[in-house]
Short mmCIF file of C-alpha atoms and ligand atoms in Angstrom, two decimals:
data_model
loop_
_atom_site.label_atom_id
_atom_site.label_comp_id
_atom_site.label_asym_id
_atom_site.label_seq_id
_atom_site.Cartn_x
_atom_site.Cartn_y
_atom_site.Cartn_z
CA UNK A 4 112.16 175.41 89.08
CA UNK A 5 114.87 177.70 88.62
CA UNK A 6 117.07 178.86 90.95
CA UNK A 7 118.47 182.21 90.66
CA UNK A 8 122.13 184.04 91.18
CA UNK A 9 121.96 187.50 92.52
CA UNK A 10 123.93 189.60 90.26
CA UNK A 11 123.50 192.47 92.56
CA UNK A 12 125.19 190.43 95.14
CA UNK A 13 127.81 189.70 93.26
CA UNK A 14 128.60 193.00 92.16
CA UNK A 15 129.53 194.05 95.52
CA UNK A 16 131.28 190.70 96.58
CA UNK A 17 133.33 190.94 93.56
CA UNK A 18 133.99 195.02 94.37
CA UNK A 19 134.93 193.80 98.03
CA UNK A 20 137.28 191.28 97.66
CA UNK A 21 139.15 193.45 94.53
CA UNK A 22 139.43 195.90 97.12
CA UNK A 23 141.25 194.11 99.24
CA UNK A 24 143.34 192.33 96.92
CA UNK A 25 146.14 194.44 96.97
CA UNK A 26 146.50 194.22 100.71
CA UNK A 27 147.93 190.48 100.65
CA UNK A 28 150.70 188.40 99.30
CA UNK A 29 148.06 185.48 98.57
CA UNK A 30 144.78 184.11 98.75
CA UNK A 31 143.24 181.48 100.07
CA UNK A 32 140.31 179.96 98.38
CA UNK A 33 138.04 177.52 100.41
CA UNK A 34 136.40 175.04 98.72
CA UNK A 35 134.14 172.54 99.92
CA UNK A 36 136.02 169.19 99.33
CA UNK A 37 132.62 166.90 98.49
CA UNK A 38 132.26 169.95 95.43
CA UNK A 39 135.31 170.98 94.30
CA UNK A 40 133.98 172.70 91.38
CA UNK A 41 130.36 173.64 92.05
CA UNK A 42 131.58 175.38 95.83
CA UNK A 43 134.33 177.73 93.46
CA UNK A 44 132.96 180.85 92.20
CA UNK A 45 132.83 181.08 88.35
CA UNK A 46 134.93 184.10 88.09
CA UNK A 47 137.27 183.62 90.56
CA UNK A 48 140.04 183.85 88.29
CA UNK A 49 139.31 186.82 86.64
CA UNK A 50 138.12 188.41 90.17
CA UNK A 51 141.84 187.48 91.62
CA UNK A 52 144.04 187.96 88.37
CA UNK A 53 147.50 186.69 88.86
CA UNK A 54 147.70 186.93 92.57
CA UNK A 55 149.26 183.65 94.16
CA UNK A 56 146.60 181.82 95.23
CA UNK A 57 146.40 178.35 97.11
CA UNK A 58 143.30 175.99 96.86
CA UNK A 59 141.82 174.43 100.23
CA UNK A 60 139.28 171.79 99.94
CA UNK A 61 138.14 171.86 103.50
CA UNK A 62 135.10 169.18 104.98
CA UNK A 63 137.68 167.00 103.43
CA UNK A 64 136.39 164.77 106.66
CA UNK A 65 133.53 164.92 104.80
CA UNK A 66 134.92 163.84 101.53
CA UNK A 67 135.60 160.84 99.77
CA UNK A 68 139.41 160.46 100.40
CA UNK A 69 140.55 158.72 96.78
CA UNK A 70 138.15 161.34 94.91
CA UNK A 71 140.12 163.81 97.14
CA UNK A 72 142.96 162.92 96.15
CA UNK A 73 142.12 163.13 92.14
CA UNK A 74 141.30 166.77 92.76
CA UNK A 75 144.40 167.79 94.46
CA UNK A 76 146.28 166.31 91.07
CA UNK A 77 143.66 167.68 88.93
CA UNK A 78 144.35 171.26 90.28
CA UNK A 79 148.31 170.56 90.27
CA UNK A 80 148.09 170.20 86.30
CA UNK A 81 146.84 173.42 86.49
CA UNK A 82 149.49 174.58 88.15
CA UNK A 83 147.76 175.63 91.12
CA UNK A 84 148.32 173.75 94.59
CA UNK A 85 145.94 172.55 96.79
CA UNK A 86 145.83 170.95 99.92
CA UNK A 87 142.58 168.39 102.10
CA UNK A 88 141.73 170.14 105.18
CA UNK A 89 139.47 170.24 107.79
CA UNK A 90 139.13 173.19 109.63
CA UNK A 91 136.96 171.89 112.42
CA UNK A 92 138.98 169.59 113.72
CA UNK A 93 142.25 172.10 112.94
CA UNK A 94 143.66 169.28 110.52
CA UNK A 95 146.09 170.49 107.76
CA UNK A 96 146.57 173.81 108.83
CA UNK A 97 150.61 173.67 109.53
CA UNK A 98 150.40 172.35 105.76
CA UNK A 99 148.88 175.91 104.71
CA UNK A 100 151.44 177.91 106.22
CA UNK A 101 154.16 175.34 104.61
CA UNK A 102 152.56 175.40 101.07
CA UNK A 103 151.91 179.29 101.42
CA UNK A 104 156.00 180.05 102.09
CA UNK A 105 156.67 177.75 99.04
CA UNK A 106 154.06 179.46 96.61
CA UNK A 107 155.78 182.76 97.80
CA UNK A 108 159.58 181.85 97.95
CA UNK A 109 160.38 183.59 94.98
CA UNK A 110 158.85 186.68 95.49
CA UNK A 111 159.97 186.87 99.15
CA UNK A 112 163.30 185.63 97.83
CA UNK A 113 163.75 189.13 95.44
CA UNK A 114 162.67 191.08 98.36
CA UNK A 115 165.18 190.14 100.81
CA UNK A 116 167.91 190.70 97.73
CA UNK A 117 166.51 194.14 97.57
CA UNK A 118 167.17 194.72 100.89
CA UNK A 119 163.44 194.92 101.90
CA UNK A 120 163.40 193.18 105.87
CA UNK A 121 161.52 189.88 106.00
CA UNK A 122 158.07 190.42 106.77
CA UNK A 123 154.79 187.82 107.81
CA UNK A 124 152.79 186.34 104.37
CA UNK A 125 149.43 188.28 104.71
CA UNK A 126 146.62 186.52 103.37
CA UNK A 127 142.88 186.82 102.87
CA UNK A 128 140.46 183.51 102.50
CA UNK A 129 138.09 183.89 100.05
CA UNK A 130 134.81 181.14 99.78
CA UNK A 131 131.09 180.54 98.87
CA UNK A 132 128.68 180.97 102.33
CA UNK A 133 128.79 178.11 104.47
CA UNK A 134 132.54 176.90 103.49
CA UNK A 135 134.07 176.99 106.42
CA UNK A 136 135.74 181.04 106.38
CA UNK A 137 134.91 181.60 110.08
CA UNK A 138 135.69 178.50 111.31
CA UNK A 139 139.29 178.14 109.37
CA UNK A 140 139.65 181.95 110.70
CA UNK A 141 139.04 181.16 114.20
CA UNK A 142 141.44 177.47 113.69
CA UNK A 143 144.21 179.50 112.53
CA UNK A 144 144.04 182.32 115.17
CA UNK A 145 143.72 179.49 117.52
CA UNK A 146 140.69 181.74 119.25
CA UNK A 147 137.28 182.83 118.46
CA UNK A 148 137.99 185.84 116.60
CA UNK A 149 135.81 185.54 113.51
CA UNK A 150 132.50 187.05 113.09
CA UNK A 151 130.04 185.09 112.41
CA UNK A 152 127.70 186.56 109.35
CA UNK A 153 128.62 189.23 107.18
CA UNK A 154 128.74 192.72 109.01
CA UNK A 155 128.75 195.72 107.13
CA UNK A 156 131.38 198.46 107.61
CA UNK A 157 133.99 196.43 108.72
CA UNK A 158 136.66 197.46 105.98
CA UNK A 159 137.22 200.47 107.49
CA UNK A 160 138.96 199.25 110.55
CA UNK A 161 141.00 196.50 109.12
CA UNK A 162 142.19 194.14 111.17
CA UNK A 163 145.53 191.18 111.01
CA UNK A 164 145.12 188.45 112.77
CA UNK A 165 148.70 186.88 113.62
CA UNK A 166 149.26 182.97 112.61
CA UNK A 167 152.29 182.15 114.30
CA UNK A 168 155.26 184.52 113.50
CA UNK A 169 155.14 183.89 109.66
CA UNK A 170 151.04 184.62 108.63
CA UNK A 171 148.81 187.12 109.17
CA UNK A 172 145.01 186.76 107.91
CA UNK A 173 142.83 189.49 106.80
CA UNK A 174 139.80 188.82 109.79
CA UNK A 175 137.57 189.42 106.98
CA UNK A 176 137.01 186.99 104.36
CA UNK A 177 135.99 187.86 101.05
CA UNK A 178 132.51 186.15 100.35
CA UNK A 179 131.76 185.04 96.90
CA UNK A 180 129.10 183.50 95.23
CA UNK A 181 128.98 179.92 93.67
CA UNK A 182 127.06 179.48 90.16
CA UNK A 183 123.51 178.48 91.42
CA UNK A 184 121.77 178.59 87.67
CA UNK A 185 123.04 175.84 86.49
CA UNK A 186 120.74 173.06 87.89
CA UNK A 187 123.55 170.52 88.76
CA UNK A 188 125.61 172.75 90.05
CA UNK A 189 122.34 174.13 92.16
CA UNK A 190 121.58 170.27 93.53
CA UNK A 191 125.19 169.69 94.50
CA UNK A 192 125.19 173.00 96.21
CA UNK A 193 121.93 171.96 98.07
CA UNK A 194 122.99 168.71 99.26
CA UNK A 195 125.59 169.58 100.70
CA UNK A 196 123.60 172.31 102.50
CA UNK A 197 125.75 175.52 100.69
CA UNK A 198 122.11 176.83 99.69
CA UNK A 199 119.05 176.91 101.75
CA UNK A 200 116.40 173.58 100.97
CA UNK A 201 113.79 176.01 100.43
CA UNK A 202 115.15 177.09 97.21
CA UNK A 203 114.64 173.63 95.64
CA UNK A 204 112.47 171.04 95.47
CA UNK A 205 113.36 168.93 98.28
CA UNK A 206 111.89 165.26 96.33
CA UNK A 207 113.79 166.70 93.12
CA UNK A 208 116.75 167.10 95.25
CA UNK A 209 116.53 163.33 96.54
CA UNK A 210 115.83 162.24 93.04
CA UNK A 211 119.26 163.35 92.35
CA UNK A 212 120.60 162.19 95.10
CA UNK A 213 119.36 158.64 94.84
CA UNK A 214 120.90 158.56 91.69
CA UNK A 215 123.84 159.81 92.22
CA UNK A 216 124.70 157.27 95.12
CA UNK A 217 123.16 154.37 92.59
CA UNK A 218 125.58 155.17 90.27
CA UNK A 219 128.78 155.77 92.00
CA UNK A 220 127.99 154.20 95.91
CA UNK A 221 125.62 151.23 95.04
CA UNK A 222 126.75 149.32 97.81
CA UNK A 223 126.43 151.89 100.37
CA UNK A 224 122.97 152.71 99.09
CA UNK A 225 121.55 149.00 99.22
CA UNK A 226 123.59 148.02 102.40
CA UNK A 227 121.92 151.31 104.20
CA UNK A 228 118.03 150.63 102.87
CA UNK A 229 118.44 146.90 102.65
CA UNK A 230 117.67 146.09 99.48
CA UNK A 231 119.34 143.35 96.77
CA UNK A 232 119.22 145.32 93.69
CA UNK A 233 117.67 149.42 93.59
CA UNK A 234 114.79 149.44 91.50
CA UNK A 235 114.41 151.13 88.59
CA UNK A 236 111.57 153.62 89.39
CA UNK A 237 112.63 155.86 91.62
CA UNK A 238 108.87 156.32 92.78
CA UNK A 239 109.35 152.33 94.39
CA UNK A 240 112.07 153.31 96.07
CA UNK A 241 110.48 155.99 97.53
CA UNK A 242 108.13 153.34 98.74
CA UNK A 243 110.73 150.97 99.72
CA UNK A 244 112.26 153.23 102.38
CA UNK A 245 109.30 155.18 104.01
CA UNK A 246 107.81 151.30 104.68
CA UNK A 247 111.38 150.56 105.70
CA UNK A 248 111.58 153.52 107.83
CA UNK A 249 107.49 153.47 108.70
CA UNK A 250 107.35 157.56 107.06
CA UNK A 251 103.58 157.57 106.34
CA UNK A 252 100.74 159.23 106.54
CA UNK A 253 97.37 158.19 108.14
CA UNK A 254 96.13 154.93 106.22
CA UNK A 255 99.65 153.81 105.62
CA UNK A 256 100.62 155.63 102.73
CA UNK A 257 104.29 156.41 102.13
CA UNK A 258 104.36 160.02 102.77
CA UNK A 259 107.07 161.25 99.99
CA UNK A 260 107.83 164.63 101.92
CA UNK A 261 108.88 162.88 104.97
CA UNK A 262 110.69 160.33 103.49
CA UNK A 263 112.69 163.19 101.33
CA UNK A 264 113.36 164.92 104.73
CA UNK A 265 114.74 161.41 105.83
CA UNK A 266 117.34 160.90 102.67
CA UNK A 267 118.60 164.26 103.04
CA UNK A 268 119.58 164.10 106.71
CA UNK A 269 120.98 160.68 106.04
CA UNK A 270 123.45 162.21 103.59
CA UNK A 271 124.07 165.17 105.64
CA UNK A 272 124.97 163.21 108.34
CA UNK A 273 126.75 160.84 106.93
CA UNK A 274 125.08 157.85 107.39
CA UNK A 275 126.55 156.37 103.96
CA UNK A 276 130.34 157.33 104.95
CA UNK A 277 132.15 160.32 103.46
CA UNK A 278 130.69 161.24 99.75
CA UNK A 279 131.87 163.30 97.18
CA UNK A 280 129.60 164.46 94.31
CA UNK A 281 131.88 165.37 91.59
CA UNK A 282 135.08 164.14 90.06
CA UNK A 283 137.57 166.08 87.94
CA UNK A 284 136.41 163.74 85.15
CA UNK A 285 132.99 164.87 84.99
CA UNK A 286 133.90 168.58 85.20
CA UNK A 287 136.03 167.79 81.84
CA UNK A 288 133.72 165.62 80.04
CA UNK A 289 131.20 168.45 80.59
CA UNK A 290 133.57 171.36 78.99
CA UNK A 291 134.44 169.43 76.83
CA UNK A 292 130.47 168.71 75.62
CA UNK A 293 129.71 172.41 75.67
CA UNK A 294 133.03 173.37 73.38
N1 GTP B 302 132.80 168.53 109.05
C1 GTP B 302 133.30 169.74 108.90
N2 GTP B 302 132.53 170.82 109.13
C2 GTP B 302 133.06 172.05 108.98
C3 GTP B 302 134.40 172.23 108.56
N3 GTP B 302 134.64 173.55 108.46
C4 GTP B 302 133.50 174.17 108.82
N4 GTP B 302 132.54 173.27 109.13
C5 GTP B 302 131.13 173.56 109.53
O1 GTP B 302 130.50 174.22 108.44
C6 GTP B 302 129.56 175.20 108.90
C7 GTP B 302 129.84 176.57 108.29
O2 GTP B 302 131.06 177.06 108.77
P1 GTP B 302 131.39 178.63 108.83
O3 GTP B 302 132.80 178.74 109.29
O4 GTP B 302 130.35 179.35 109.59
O5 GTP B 302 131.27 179.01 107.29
P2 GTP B 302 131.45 180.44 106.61
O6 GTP B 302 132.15 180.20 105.31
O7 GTP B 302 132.10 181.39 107.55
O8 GTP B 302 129.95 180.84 106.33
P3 GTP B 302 129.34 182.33 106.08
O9 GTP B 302 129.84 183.22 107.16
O10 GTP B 302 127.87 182.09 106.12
O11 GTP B 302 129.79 182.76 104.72
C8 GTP B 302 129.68 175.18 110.43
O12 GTP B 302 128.67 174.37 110.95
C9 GTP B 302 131.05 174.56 110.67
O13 GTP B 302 131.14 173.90 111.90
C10 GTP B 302 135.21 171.05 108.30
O14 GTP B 302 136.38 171.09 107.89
N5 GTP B 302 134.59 169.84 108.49
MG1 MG B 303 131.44 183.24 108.36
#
């Protein structure tokens, strides 16, 4: 099983968003807050250079709020700032305007000693597909302004959408691709439904995800399927939860697909609380593996 990163796709993203680049004081780059690092796009840095940029882990509703937390310090020591939002419920988005003045002070500061006539931050959101672009577009207009999908042509006319007297937002975001060939990264990316099920194996996918909530939300995991201690073949606990949840086929057999459609939309909808799948520490132990 391997899933595969469209370089083609890429390409033009990449082409896209460089374009554009030069039209705004910073950028914002969504990140989904339960993936910090798998939802980023591996060349983001080189793709936005030295342009001020300001991190926004949104879903943070989603997210587990300590983990959260960990991330926003793990991106400060690297000097970039970052802020928990979620941009369906319009939370944290007074903070972006905030944090986007203070990124920019300096710069806006030499202007205005220049002589140049203060002027609205203009910024463009950048993110992987399903991130939350639209929706943060459409929170910060405070209307329904984003389109929804990627329509072709629309550089031509570009448009500024006003945020308040101080922001204006490209209404185009710049979509960018996460790193789906590594398999981790690819599994992280499906549960949190960032990539289409059908690209994976959807009991592989469960696998993982029983294991991941063994190791780091055991509690959650045997409060939800009722069970004293989680065995350690994963095939029993297959077992365990389509008899739990009756998922079987004619003759009684657990039926493994259905039960794998079960786990998945359990996660999804957050039937074991707010989860995040990677910590700051795990990104580091990994680099530091492969150095
Ligand atoms: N819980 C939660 N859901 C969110 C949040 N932001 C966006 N969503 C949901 O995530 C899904 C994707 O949001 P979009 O705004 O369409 O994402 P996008 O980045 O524009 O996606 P593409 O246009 O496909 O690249 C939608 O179902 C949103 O309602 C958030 O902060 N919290
Ligand atoms: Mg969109």
């Amino acid at each position: 099983m391997t899933i595969q990163w469209f370089p083609g796709h890429m390409a033009k993203a990449r082409r896209e968003v460089t374009e554009k680049l030069k039209l705004v004081d910073i950028i914002f780059e969504l990140v989904d807050a339960r993936i910090p690092y798998s939802s980023r796009n591996p060349m983001i840095d080189e793709i936005i250079q030295h342009k001020p940029r300001l991190v926004l882990l949104n879903k943070a509703d989603m997210a587990d709020k300590e983990v959260t937390r960990e991330w926003i310090s793990y991106f400060a020591e690297k000097g970039i700032k970052a802020l928990a939002i979620n941009s369906q419920a319009g939370e944290g988005m007074k903070d972006i305007v905030k944090a986007s003045h203070e990124i920019l002070k300096e710069k806006f500061d030499r202007l205005k000693a220049k002589g140049v006539k203060p002027r609205a931050i203009r910024a463009m959101i950048v993110g992987i597909p399903n991130v939350g672009k639209s929706t943060l577009i459409n929170r910060l207009a405070k209307k329904n302004i984003a389109k929804t999908g990627n329509t072709p042509g629309v550089t031509k006319s570009q448009q500024w959408i006003k945020v308040g007297k101080e922001l204006e937002l490209l209404d185009t975001p710049g979509i960018l691709w996460p790193k789906f060939e590594d398999q981790e990264v690819g599994k992280k990316l499906a549960v949190t439904g960032a990539i289409k099920d059908t690209l994976l194996n959807l009991q592989d996918l469960v696998v993982f995800s029983l294991k991941f909530l063994e190791e780091r939300y055991p509690e959650r995991l045997k409060e939800r399927y009722k069970i004293e201690s989680v065995p350690e073949n994963v095939v029993e606990m297959f077992d365990h939860i389509g008899e739990l949840r009756g998922s079987l086929r004619a003759g009684g057999i657990v039926d493994y697909d259905k039960v794998s459609e079960l786990v998945i939309r359990e996660i999804r909808t957050e039937k074991f609380g707010p989860l995040t799948f990677e910590r700051p520490s795990d990104i580091m132990s990994a680099q530091e593996s492969t150095n």
